[in-house]
Coordinates of C-alpha atoms and ligand atoms in Angstrom, one line a residue:
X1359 CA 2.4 -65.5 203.3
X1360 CA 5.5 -66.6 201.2
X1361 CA 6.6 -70.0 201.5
X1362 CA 8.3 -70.9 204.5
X1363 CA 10.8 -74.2 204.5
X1364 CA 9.6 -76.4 207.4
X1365 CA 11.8 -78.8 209.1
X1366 CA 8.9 -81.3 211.1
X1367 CA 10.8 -83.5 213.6
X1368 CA 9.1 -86.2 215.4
X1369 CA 10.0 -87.5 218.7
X1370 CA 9.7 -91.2 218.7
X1371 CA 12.2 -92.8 220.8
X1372 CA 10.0 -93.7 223.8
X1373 CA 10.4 -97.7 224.6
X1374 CA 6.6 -97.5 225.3
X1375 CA 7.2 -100.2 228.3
X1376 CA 3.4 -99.6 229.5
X1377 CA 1.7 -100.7 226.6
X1378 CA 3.4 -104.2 227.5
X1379 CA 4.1 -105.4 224.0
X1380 CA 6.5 -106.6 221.4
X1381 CA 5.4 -104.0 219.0
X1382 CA 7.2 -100.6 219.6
X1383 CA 4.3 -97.8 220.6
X1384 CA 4.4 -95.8 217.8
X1385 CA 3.4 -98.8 215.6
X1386 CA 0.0 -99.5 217.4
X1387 CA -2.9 -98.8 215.2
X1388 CA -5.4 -95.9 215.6
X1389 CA -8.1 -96.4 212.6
X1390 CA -5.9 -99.2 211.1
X1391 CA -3.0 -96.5 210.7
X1392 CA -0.1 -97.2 213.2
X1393 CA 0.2 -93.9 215.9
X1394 CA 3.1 -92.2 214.0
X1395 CA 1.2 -92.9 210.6
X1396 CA -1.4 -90.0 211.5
X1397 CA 1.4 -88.0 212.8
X1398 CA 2.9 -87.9 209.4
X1399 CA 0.0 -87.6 207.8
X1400 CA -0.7 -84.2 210.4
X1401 CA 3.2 -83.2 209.1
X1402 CA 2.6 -83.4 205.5
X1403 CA -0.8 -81.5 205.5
X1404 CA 1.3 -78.5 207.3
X1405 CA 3.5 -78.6 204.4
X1406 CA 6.6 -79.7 205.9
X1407 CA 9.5 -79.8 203.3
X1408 CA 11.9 -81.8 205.8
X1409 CA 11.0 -84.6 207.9
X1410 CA 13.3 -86.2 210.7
X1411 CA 12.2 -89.0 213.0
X1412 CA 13.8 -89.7 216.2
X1413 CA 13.9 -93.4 216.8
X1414 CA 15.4 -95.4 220.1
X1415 CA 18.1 -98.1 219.5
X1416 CA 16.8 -101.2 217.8
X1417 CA 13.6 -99.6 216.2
X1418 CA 14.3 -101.5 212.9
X1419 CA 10.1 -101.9 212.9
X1420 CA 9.5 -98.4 213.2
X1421 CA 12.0 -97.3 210.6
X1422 CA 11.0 -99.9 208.0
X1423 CA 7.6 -98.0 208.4
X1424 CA 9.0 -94.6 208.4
X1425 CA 11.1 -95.5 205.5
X1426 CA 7.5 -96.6 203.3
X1427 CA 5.1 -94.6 204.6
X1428 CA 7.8 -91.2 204.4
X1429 CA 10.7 -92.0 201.8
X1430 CA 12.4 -88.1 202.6
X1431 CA 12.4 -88.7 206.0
X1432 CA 15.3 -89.1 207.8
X1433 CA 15.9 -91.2 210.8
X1434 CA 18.3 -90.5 214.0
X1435 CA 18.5 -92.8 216.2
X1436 CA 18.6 -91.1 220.2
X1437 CA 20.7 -94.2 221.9
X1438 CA 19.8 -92.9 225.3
X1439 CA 16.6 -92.0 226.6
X1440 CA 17.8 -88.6 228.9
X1441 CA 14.7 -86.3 227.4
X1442 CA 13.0 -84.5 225.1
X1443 CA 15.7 -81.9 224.2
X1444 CA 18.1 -84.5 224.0
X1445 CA 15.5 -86.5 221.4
X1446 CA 15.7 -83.2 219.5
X1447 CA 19.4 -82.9 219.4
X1448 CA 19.5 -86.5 218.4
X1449 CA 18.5 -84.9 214.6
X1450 CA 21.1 -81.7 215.2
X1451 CA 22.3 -83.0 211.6
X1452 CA 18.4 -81.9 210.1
X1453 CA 18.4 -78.9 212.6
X1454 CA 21.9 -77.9 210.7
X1455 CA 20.5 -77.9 207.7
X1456 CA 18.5 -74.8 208.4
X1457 CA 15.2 -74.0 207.9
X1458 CA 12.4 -71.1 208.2
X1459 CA 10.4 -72.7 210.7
X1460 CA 11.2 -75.7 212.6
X1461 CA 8.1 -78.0 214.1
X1462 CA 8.8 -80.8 217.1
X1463 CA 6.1 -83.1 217.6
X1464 CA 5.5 -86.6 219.4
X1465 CA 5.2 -89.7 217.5
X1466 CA 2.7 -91.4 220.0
X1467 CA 0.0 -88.2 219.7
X1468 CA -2.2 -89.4 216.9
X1469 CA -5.0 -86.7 217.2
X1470 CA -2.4 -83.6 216.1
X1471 CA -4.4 -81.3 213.3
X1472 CA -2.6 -80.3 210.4
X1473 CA -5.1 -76.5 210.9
X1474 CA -3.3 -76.3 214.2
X1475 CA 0.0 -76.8 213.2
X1476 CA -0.3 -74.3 210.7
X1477 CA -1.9 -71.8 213.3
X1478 CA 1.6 -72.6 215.2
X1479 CA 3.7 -72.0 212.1
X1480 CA 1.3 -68.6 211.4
X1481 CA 2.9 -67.2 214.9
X1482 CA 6.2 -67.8 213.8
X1483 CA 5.8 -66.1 210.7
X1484 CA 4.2 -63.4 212.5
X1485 CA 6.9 -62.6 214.3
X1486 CA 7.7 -65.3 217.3
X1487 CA 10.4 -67.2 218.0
X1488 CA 9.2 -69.8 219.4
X1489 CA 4.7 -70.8 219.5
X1490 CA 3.9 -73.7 221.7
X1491 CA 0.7 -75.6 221.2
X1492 CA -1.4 -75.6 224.7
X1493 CA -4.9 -76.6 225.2
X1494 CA -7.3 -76.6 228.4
X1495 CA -7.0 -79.9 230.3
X1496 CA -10.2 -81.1 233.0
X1497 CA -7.3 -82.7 234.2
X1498 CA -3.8 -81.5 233.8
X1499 CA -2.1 -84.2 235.9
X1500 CA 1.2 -84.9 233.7
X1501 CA 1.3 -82.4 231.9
X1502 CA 3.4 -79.0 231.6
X1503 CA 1.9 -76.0 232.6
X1504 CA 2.0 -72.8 230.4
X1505 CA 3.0 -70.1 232.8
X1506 CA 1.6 -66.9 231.2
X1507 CA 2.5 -63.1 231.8
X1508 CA -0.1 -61.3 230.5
X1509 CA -0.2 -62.9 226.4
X1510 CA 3.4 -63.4 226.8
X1511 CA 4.1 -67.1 228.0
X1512 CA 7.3 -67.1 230.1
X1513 CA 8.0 -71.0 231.1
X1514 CA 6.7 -74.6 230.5
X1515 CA 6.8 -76.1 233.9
X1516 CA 6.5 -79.2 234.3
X1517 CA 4.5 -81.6 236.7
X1518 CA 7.1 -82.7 238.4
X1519 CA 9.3 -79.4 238.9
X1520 CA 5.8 -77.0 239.7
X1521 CA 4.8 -75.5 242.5
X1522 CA 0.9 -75.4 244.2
X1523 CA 0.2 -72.5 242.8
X1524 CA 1.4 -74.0 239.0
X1525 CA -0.3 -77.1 239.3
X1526 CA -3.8 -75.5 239.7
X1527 CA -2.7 -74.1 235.9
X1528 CA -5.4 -75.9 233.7
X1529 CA -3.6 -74.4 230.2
X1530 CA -0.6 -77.4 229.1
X1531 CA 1.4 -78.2 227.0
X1532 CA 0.2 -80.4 224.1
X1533 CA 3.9 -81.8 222.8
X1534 CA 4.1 -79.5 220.2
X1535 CA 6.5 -76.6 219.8
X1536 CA 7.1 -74.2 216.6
X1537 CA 10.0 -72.9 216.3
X1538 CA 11.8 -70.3 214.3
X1539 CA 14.8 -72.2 212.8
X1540 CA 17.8 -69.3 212.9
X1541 CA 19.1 -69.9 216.5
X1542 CA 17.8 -72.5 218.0
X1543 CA 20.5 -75.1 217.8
X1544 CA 21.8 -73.2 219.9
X1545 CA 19.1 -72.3 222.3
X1546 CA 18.8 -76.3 222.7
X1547 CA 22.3 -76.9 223.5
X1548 CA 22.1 -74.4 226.7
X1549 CA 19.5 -76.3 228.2
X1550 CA 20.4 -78.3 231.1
X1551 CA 19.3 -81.6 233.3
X1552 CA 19.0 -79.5 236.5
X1553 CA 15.4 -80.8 237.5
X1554 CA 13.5 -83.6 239.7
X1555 CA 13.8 -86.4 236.2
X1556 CA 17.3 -85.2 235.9
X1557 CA 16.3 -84.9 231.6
X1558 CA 16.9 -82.2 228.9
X1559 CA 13.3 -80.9 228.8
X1560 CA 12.4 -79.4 225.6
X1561 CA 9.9 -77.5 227.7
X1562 CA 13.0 -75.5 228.9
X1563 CA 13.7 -73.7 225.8
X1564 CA 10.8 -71.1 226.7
X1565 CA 12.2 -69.9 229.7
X1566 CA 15.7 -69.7 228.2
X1567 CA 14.1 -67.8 225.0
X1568 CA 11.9 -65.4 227.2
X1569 CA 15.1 -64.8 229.4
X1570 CA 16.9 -63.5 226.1
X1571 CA 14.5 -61.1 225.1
X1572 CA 12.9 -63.5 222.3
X1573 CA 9.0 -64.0 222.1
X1574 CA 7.4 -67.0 222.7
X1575 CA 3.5 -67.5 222.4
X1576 CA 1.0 -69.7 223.0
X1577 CA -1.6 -71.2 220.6
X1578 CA -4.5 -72.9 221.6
X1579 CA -6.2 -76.3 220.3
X1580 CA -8.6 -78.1 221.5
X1581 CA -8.1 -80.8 224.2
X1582 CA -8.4 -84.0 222.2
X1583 CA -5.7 -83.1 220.1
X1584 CA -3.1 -83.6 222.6
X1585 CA -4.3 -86.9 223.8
X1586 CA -1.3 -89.3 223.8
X1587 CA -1.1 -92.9 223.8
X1588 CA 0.7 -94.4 227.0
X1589 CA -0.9 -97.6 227.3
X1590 CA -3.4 -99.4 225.9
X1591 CA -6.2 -98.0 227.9
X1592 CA -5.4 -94.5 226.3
X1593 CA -5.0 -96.3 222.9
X1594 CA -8.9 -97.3 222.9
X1595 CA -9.7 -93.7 224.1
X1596 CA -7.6 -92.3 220.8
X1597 CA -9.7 -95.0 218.8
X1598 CA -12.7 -93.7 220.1
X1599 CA -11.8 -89.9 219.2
X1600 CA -10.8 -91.0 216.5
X1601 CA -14.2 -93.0 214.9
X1602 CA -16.1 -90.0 216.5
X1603 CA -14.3 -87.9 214.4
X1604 CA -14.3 -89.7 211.4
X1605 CA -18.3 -90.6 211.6
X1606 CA -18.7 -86.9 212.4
X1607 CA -17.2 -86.1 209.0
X1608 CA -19.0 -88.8 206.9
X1609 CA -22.5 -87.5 208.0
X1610 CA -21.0 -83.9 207.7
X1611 CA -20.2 -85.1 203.7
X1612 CA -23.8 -87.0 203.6
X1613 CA -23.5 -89.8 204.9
X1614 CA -26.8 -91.2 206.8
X1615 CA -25.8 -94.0 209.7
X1616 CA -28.5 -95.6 211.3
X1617 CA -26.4 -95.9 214.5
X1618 CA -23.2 -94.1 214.1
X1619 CA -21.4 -95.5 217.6
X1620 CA -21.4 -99.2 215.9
X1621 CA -19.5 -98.6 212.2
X1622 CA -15.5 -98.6 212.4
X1623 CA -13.5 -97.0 210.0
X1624 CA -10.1 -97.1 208.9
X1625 CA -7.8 -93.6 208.3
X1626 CA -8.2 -94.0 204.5
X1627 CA -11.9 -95.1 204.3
X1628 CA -13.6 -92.9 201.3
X1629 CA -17.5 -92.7 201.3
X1630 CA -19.4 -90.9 198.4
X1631 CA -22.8 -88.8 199.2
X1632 CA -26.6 -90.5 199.7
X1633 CA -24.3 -93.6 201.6
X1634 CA -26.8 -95.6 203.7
X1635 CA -24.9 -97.8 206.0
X1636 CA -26.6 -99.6 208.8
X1637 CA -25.9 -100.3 212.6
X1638 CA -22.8 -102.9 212.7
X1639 CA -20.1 -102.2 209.9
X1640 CA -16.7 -102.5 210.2
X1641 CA -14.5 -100.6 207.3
X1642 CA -10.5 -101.8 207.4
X1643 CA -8.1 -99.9 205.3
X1644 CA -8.2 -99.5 201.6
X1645 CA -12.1 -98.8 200.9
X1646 CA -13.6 -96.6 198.4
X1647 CA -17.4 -96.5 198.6
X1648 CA -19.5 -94.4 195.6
X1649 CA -22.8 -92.4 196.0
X1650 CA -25.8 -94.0 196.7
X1651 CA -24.8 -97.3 197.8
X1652 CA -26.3 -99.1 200.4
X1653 CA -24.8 -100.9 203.4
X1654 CA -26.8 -103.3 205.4
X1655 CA -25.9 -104.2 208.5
X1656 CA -23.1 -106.8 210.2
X1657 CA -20.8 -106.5 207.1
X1658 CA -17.0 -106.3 207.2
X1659 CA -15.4 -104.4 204.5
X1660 CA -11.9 -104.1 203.2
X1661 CA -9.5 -103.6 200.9
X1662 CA -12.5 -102.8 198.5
X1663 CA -13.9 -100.8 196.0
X1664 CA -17.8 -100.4 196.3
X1665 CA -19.8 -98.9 192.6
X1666 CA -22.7 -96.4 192.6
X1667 CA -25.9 -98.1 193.7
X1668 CA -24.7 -101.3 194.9
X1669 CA -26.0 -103.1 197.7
X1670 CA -23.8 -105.0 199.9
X1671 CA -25.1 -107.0 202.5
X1672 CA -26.5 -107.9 205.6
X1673 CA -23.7 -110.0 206.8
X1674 CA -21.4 -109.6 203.5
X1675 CA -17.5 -109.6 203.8
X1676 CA -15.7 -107.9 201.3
X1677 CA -12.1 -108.5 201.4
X1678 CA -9.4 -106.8 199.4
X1679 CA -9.0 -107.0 195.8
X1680 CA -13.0 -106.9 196.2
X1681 CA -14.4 -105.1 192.8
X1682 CA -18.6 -104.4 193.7
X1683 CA -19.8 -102.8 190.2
X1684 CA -22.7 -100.5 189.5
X1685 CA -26.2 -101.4 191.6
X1686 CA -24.2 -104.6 191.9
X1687 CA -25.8 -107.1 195.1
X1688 CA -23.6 -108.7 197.2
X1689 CA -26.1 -110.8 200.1
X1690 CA -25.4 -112.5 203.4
X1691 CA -23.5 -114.6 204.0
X1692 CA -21.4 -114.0 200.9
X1693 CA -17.6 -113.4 201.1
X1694 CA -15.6 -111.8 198.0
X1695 CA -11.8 -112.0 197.8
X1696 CA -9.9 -111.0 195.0
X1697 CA -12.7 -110.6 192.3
X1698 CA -14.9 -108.2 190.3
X1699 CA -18.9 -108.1 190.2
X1700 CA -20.3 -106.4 187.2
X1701 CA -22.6 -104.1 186.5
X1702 CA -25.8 -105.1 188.3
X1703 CA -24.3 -109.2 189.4
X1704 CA -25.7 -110.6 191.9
X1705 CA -24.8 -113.1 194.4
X1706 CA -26.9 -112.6 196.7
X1707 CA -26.9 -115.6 199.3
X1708 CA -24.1 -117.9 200.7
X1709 CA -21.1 -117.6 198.7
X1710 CA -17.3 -117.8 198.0
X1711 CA -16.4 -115.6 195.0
X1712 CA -12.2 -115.5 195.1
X1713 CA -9.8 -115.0 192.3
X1714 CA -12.6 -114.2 189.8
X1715 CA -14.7 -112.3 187.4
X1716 CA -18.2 -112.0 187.4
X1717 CA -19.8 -110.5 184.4
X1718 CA -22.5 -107.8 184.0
X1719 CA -26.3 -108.7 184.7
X1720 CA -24.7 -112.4 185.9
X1721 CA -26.7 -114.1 188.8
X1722 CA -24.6 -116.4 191.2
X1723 CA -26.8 -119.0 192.8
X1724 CA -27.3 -119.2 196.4
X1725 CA -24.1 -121.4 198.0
X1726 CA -22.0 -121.3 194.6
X1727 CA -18.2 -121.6 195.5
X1728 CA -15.2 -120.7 193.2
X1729 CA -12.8 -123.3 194.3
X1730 CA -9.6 -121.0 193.4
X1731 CA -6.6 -123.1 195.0
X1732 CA -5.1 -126.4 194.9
X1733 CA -3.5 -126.0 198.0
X1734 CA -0.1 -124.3 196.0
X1735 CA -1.7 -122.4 193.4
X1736 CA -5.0 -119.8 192.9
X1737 CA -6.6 -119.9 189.7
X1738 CA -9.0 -117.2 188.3
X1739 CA -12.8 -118.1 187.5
X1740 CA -14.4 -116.2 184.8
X1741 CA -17.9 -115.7 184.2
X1742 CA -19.0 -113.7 181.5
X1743 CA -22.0 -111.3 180.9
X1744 CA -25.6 -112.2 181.4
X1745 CA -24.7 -116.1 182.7
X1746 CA -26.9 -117.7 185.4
X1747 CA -25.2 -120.3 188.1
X1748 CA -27.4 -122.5 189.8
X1749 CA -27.3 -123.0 193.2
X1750 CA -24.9 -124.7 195.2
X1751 CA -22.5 -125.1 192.3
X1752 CA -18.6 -125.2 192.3
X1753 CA -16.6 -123.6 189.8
X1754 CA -13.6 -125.7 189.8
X1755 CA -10.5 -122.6 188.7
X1756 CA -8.8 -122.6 186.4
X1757 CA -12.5 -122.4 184.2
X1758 CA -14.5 -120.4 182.1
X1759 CA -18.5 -119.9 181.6
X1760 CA -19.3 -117.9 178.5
X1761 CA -21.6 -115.0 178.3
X1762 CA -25.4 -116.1 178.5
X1763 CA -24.6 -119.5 179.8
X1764 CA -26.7 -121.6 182.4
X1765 CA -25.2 -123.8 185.1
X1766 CA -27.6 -126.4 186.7
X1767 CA -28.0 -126.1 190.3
X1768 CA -25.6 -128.5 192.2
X1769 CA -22.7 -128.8 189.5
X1770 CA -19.3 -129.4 189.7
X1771 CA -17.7 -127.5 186.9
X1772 CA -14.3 -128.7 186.3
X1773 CA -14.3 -127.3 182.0
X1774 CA -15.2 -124.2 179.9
X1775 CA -19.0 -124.1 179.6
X1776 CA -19.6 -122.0 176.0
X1777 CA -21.4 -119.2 175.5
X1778 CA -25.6 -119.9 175.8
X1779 CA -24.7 -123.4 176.4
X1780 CA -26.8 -125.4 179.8
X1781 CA -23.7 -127.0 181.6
X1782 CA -25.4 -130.0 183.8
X1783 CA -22.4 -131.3 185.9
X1784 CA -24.0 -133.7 188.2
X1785 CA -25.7 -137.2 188.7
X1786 CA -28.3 -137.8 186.3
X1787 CA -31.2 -138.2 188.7
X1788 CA -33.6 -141.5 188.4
X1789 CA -36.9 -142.4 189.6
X1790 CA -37.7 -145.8 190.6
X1791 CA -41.9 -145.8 190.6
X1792 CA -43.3 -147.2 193.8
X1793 CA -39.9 -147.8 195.9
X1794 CA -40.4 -145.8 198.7
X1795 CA -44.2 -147.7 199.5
X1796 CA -42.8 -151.1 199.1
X1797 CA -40.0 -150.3 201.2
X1798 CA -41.6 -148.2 204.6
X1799 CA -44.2 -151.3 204.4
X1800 CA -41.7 -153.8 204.3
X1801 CA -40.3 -152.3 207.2
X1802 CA -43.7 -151.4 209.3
X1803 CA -43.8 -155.2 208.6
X1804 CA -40.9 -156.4 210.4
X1805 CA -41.4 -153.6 213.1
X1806 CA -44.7 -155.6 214.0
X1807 CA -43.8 -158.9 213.5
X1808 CA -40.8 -158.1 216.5
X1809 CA -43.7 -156.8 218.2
X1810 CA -45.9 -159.7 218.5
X1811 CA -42.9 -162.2 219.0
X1812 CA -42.1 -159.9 222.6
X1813 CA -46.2 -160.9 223.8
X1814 CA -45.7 -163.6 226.3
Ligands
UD1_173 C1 5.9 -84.1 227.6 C2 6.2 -82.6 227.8 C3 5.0 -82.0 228.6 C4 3.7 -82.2 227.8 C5 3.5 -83.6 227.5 C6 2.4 -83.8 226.5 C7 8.6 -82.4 228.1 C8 9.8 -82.3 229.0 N1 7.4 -82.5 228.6 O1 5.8 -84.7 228.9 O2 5.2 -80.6 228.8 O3 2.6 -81.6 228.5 O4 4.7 -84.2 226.9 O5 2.0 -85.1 226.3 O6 8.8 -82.5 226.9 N2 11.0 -89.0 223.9 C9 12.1 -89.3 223.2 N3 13.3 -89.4 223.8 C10 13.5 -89.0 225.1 C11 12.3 -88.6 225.8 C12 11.1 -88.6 225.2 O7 12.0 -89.7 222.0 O8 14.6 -89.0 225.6 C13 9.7 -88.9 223.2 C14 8.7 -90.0 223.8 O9 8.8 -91.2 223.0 C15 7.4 -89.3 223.6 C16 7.7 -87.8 223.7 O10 9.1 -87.7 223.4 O11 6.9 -89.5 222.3 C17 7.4 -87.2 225.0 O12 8.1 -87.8 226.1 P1 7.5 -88.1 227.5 O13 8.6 -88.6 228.4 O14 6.3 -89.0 227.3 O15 7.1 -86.7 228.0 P2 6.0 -86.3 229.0 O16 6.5 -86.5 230.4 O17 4.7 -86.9 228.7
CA174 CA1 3.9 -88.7 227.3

């Protein structure tokens, strides 16, 4: 197939005003990614070489995130709300720029396959005018109905506007059309408002473009793909196709999960093959996890980048900036912010490690803390190669321990410890023979001399 030019445009103007929030829809998260995010993801895997967004007055949010996420989009704003071919129409300048194909999609449907838009554009190339993505509903409530004669589809009715007879239709309209671009401009200006919501359907274009002899067809995807987000109730059902899909993928790509119903990924979470990670993990965006590693269970992950063979956890909490090197070991109870373990570190129970460097073969004590700000300023820690910190020390940043070093459990370290030095940073301890003795019978003393002064 030669290349076709693709113009994607996505619908995003909808105020949203069931999910009850300050947020705009389109910017609620699915897998850490907001809605639209995954739509534009969908729209760059088809290959789109234009992108338009359709945003509603004061959607300064949502364009700030169009404008990073998509820098060659461009944004029309669709002042009033009067329907879907009116959202369209609000991008007439992209539609004028003409190209080969022409894809309309919603911003608030976050389950969209880039396969199935292709298989939409694949019609068009093949000779339709216009392919409309439908799928079988268990419940079609809402939704338009494909009204099919024979393999030709003839009109998108919609809920409110069908008869009995169309509402028992289970095939509807997922939200996304594929268009051929020469003509349609002005196939969307005829459409009209003549209907029960008194909107410019987009839906109407197939009956208008079977009427004129064009061909319209239907493509089919599977249900979950069309599932939109209305309120917050659909917004954990998208979540939850969209962890099932992504666990489904991991184990697919070797992945082994213990139980796969209780670890939560993010949209961008990468995990290499032989991956053990037990029941309880939580993965926010930004994580890159090599072969072999194991996860143990009740960690929270982010923002980090996990080396072959390392062990993180139970109970760990990586946090971004997190650098886990080769059959590194990061414990319970140990949270890392901002800081690199070597090549086999450990630090293995009860620990702060932010705004530092940890050196190859280095062991961090059980309850060591980097103490990295000053209430204005971070400083780094560094700890070189091969050093050993006793427990429950505190590495007071800005400071330096040189490679093969010892730290004595419970120090303070405010300076530089040298290379192979011992750095003892703590009260020198002192016995005093005999102390304790004297003093419990000094007390058992008094306690019985009260005693005998109560007897009558
Ligand atoms: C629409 C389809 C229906 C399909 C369903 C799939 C039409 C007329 N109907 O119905 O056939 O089965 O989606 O979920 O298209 N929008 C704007 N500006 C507007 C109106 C809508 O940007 O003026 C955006 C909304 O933000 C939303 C999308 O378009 O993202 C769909 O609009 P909505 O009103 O939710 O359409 P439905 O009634 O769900
Ligand atoms: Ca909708």
């Amino acid at each position: 197939m030669p290349k076709r030019s693709c113009l994607a445009i996505v619908l995003a103007a909808g105020e949203g005003t069931r999910m009850k929030s300050a947020l705009p829809k389109v910017l609620h998260k699915v897998g850490g990614l907001p809605l639209i995010g995954h739509v534009l993801n969908a729209v760059d895997a088809m290959g789109a070489t234009r992108v338009a967004v359709v945003v509603g007055a004061s959607a300064d949010a949502v364009e700030t995130f169009v404008r990073s996420r998509t820098p060659h989009a461009t944004l029309h704003e669709q002042r009033e709300r009067l329907g879907t071919a009116h959202a369209v129409l609000a991008a007439k300048a992209a539609l004028a720029e003409g190209t080969d194909d022409v894809v309309v999609l919603y911003g608030d449907a976050p389950m969209v396959n880039a396969a199935t838009l292709t298989k939409a554009r694949e019609a068009i190339a093949g000779g339709a005018d216009i392919a409309v993505v439908g799928f079988r509903a268990t419940d079609p409530t809402g939704y338009g109905r494909l009204v099919l004669d024979g393999r030709q589809l003839t009109a998108i009715v919609e809920e409110k506007d069908a008869s009995a007879a169309q509402r028992r239709i289970d095939f509807c309209n997922a939200g996304i059309i594929a268009f051929r671009g020469e003509g349609l401009l002005a196939l969307l200006t005829k459409i009209g408002n003549d209907n029960a919501k008194r909107e410019y359907y987009l839906t109407d274009v197939v009956a208008l473009a079977h009427k004129a002899g064009r061909k319209v067809s239907a493509v089919e995807a599977a249900a979950h793909e069309a599932a939109g987000v209305n309120d917050r109730l659909q917004l954990s059902h998208a979540e939850g196709l969209f962890q099932k899909a992504m666990r489904e993928t991991a184990m697919e790509e070797g992945v082994t999960m213990v139980a796969p119903s209780t670890v939560w990924f993010s949209y961008d979470t990468k995990i290499g093959r032989d991956v053990t990670i037990e029941p309880n993990v939580f993965f926010g965006p930004g994580v890159t996890v090599a072969d072999n590693v194991l996860i143990r269970a009740n960690s929270h992950i982010e923002g980090a980048a996990i080396a072959k063979g390392a062990v993180i956890g139970p109970f760990a909490r990586l946090r971004p900036g997190a650098d886990i090197g080769r059959e590194a070991h990061v414990g319970n109870f140990v949270e890392i912010k901002n800081a690199t373990l070597g090549e086999g570190a450990k630090a293995n129970h009860l620990s702060y490690i932010g705004d530092a460097e940890i050196g190859a073969k280095t062991n961090i004590g059980a309850g060591t803390i980097t103490a990295n700000y000053d209430g204005f300023d971070k400083y780094r820690t560094v700890v070189g190669e091969g050093a050993s910190i006793g427990s429950n020390t505190v590495l007071v940043a800005p400071v330096k321990i040189g490679d093969g070093a010892n730290v004595a459990a419970g120090s303070v370290i405010t300076r530089d410890v040298p290379a192979d030095a011992l750095a003892v940073a703590r009260g020198r301890q002192e016995d005093k023979p005999g102390w304790a003795r004297k003093f419990r019978e000094r007390k058992q003393a008094e306690k019985a001399a009260k005693k005998a002064a109560r007897k009558p």
